[in-house]
Short mmCIF file of C-alpha atoms in Angstrom, two decimals:
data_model
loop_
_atom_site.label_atom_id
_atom_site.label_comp_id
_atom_site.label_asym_id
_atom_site.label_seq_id
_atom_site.Cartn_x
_atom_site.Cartn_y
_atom_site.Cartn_z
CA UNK A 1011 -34.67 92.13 49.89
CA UNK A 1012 -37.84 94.19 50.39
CA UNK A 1013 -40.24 90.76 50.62
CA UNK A 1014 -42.15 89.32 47.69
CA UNK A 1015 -43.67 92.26 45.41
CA UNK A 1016 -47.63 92.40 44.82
CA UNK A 1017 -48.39 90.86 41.14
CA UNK A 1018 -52.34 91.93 41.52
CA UNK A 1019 -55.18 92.47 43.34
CA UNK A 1020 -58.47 91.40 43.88
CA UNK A 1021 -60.89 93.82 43.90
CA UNK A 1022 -63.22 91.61 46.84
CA UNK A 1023 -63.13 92.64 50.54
CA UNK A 1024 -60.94 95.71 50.10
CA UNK A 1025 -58.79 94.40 48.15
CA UNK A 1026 -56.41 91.03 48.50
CA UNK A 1027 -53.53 91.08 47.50
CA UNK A 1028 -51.76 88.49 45.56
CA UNK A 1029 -47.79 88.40 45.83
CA UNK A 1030 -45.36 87.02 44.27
CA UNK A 1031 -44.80 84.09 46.68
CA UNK A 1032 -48.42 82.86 45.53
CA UNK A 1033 -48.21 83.20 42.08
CA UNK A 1034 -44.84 81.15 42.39
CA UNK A 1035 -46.59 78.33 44.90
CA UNK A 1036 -49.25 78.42 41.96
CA UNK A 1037 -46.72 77.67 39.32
CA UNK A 1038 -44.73 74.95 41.57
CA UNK A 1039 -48.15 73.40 42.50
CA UNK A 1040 -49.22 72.78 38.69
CA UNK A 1041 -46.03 71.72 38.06
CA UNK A 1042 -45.80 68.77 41.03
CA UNK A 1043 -49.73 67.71 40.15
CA UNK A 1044 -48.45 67.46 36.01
CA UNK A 1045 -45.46 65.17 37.20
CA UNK A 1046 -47.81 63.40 39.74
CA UNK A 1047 -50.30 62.45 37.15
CA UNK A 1048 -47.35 61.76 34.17
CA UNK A 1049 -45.44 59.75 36.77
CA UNK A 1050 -48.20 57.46 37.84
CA UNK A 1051 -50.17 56.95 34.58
CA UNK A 1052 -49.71 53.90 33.43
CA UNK A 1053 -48.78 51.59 35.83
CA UNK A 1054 -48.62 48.05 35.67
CA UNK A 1055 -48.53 44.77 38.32
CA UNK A 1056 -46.49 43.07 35.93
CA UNK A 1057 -43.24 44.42 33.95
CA UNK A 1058 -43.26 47.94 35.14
CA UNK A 1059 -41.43 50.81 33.70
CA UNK A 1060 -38.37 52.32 34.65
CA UNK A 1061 -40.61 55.46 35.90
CA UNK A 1062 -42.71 53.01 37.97
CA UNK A 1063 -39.75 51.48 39.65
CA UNK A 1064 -38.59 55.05 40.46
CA UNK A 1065 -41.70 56.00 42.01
CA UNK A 1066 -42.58 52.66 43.64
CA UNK A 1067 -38.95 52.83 45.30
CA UNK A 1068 -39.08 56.46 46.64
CA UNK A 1069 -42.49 55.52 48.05
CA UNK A 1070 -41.24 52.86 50.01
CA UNK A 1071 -38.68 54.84 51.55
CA UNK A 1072 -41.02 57.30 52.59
CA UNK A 1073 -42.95 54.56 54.58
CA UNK A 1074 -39.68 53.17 56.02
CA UNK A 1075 -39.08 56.72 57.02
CA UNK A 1076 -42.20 57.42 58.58
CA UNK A 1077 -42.77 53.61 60.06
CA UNK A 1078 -38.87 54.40 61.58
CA UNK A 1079 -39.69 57.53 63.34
CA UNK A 1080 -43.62 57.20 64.34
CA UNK A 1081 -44.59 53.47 64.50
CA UNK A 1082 -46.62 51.41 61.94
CA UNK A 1083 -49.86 52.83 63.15
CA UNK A 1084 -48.78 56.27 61.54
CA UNK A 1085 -47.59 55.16 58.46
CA UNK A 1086 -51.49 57.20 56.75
CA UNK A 1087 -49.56 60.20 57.33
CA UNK A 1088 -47.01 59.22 54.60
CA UNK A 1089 -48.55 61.37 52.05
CA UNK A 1090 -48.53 64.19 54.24
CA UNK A 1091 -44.99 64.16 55.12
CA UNK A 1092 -44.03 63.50 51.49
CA UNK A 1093 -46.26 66.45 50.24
CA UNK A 1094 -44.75 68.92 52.66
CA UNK A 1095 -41.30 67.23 51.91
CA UNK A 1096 -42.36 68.75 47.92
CA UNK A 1097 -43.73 71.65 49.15
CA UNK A 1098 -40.77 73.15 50.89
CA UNK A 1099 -37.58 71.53 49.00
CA UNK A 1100 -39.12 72.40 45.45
CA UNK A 1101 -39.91 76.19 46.73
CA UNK A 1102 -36.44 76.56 48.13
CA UNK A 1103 -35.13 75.48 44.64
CA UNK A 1104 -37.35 77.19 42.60
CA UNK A 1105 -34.48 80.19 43.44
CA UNK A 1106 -32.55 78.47 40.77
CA UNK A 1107 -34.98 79.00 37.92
CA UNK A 1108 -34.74 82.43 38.85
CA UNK A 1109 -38.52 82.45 40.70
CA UNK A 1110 -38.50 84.12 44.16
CA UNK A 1111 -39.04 81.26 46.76
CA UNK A 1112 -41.86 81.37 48.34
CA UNK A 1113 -40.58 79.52 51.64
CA UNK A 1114 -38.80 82.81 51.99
CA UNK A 1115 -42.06 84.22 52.47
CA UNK A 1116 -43.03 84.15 56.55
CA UNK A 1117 -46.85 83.71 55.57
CA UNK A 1118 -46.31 80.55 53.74
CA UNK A 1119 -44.33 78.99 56.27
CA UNK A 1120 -46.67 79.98 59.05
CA UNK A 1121 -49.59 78.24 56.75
CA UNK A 1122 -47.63 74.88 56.67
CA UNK A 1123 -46.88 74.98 60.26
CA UNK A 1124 -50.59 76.15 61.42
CA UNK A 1125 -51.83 72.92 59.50
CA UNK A 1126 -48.93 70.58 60.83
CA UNK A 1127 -50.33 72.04 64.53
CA UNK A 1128 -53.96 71.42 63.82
CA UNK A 1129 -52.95 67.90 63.13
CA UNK A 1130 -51.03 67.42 65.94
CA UNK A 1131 -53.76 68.50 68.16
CA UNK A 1132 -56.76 66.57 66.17
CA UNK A 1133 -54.19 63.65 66.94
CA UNK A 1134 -53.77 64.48 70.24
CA UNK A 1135 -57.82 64.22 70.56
CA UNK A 1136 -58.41 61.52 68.59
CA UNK A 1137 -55.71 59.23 70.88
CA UNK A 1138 -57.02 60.56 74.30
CA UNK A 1139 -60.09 61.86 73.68
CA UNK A 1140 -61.19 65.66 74.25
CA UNK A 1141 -61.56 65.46 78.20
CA UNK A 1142 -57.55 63.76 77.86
CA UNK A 1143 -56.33 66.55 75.79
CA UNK A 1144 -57.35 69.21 77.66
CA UNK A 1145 -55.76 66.93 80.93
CA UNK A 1146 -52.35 66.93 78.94
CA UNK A 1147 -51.74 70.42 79.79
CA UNK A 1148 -52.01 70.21 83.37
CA UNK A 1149 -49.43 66.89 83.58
CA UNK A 1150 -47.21 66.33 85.62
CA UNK A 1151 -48.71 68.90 87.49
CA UNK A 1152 -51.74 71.55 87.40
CA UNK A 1153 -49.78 74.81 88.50
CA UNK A 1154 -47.49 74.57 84.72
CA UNK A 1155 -50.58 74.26 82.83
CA UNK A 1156 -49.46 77.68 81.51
CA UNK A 1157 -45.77 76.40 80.67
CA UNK A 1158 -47.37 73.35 78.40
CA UNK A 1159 -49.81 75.85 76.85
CA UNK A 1160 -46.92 78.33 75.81
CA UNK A 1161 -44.71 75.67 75.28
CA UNK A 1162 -47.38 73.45 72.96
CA UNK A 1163 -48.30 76.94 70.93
CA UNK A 1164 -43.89 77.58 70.86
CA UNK A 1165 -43.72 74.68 68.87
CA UNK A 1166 -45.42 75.68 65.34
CA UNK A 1167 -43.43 79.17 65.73
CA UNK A 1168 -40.13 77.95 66.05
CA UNK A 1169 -40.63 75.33 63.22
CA UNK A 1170 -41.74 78.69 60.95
CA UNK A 1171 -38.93 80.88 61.73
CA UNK A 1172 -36.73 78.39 61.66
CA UNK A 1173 -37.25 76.88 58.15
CA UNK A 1174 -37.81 80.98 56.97
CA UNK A 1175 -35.24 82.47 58.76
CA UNK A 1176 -32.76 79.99 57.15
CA UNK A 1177 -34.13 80.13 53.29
CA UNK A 1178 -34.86 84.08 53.96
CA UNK A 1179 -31.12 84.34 54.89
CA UNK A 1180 -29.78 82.43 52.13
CA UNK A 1181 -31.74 84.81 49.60
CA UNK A 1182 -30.74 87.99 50.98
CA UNK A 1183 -27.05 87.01 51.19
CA UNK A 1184 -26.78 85.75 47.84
CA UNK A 1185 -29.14 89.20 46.76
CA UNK A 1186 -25.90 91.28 48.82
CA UNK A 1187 -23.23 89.39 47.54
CA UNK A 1188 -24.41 89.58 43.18
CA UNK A 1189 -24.70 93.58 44.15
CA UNK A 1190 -21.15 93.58 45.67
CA UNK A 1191 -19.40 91.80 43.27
CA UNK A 1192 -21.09 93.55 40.15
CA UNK A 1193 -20.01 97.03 42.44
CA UNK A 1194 -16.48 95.10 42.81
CA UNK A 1195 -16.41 94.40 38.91
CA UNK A 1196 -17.48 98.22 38.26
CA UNK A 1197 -13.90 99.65 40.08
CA UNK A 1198 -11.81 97.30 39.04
CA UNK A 1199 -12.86 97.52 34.93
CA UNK A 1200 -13.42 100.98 35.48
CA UNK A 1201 -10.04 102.25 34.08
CA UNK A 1202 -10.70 100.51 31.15
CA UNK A 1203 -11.75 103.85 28.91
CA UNK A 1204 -14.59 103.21 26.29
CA UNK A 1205 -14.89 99.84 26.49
CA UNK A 1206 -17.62 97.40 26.67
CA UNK A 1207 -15.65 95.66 28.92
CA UNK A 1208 -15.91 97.54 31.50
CA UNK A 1209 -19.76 96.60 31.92
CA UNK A 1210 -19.33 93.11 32.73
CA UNK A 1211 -19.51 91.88 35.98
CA UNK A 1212 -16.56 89.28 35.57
CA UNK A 1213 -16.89 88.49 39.31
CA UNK A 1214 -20.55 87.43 39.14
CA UNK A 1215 -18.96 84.38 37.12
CA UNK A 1216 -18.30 81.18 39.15
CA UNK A 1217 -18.37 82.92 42.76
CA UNK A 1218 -22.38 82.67 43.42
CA UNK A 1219 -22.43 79.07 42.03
CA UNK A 1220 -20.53 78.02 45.16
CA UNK A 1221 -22.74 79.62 47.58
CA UNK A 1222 -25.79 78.16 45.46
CA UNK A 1223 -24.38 75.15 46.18
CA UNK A 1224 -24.72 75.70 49.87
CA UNK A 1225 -27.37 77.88 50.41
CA UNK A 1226 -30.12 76.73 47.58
CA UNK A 1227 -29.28 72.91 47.42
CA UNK A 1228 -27.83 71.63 51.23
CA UNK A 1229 -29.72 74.36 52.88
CA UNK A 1230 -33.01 73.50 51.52
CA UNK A 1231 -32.86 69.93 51.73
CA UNK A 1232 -31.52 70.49 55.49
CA UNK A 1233 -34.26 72.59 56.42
CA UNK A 1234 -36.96 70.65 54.43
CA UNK A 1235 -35.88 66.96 56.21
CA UNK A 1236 -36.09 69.07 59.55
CA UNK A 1237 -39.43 70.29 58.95
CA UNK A 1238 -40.60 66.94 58.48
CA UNK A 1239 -38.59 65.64 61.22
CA UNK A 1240 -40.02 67.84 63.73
CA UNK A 1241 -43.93 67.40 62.09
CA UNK A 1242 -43.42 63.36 62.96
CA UNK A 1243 -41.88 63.70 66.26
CA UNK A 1244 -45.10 66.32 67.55
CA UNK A 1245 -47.70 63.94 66.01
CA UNK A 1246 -46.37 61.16 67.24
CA UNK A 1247 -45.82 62.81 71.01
CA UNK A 1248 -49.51 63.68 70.80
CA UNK A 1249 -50.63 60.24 70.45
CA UNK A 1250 -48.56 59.18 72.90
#
């Protein structure tokens, strides 16, 4: 409710602070490089594993999904999508282990987004050249150069507030609906005299596993396949 709390500081520079938010991206990192390595090691050309097939099939649909949307040319960004595919559904989900997510966090977001927008613009170079990138913002003609510049810097911010705002949302309804329902609990076990009864928060039971179910599984798979939507369809537009 009150944004992630401060773990510790760093005494360097005045002091940087280190949040919660990092300290959970930390965890989630070592935790995706562990699988990475355990799911790849030991791969074979002939008779693979049931753990290879896994992998070898989820990697193929993560080219098909990148050759669909950008072109075969583009398929080198496949490990980019997929590792900010990771990045953002295995932060939203992290809620579930009881960690605080870090996409929740605006900073992180922005961070993803900032790099998804240098790419787009290295792209943008790299297809037309630096004279032809700087021409792209006065097409179709040179009095809207402003528009595209706004509109070009527009994109990266509403990809950030979108993916936050949702995840952000979903945490801080969830956070108001536990403290209702252990407030509802409270008055209606309240005439209950002496008992121990009367401290459990019946109504906590069952009720917030339905809006996990919406809010920390469809939610963050939604908002996770739109992020990576959106990153394709800019760098692709660039090179175009």
């Amino acid at each position: 409710m009150n944004g992630p709390k401060i773990i510790f500081t760093i005494p360097l520079f005045g002091g940087i602070k280190v949040t919660e938010s990092i300290v959970n991206m930390w965890i989630i990192m070592a935790v995706l490089v562990i699988a990475s390595i355990w799911l790849t090691h030991g791969m074979k050309v002939r008779n693979p594993s049931k753990k290879q097939l896994v992998v070898e099939k989820l990697i193929v649909m993560l080219n098909n999904m990148v050759k669909d949307v950008m072109g075969e040319k583009y398929i080198p960004f496949a490990p980019y999508i997929g590792t900010l595919f990771l990045l953002s559904i295995v932060g939203s989900l992290s809620s579930l282990t009881g960690l605080r997510p870090y996409t929740a966090d605006l900073s992180v977001i922005l961070s993803l987004t900032l790099v998804t927008f240098l790419m787009i613009q290295i792209n943008n170079i790299k297809n037309h050249g630096v004279l032809g990138w700087f021409k792209s913002f006065t097409e179709p003609v040179p009095f809207i150069t402003p528009l595209n510049i706004i509109s070009e810097i527009a994109n990266p911010v509403s990809m950030t507030f979108r993916h936050f705002g949702n995840i952000a949302a979903g945490l801080v309804i969830t956070s108001l609906v536990y403290g209702g329902l252990a407030s509802l609990s409270s008055a209606v076990l309240s005439w209950i005299p002496n008992s121990a009864v009367a401290s459990i928060p019946i109504f906590q039971i069952g009720i917030p596993a339905v809006l996990s179910i919406y809010f920390d599984l469809f939610t963050s798979f939604l908002q996770a396949y739109i992020l990576c939507m959106l990153t394709m369809v800019f760098v692709k537009s660039s090179g175009e």
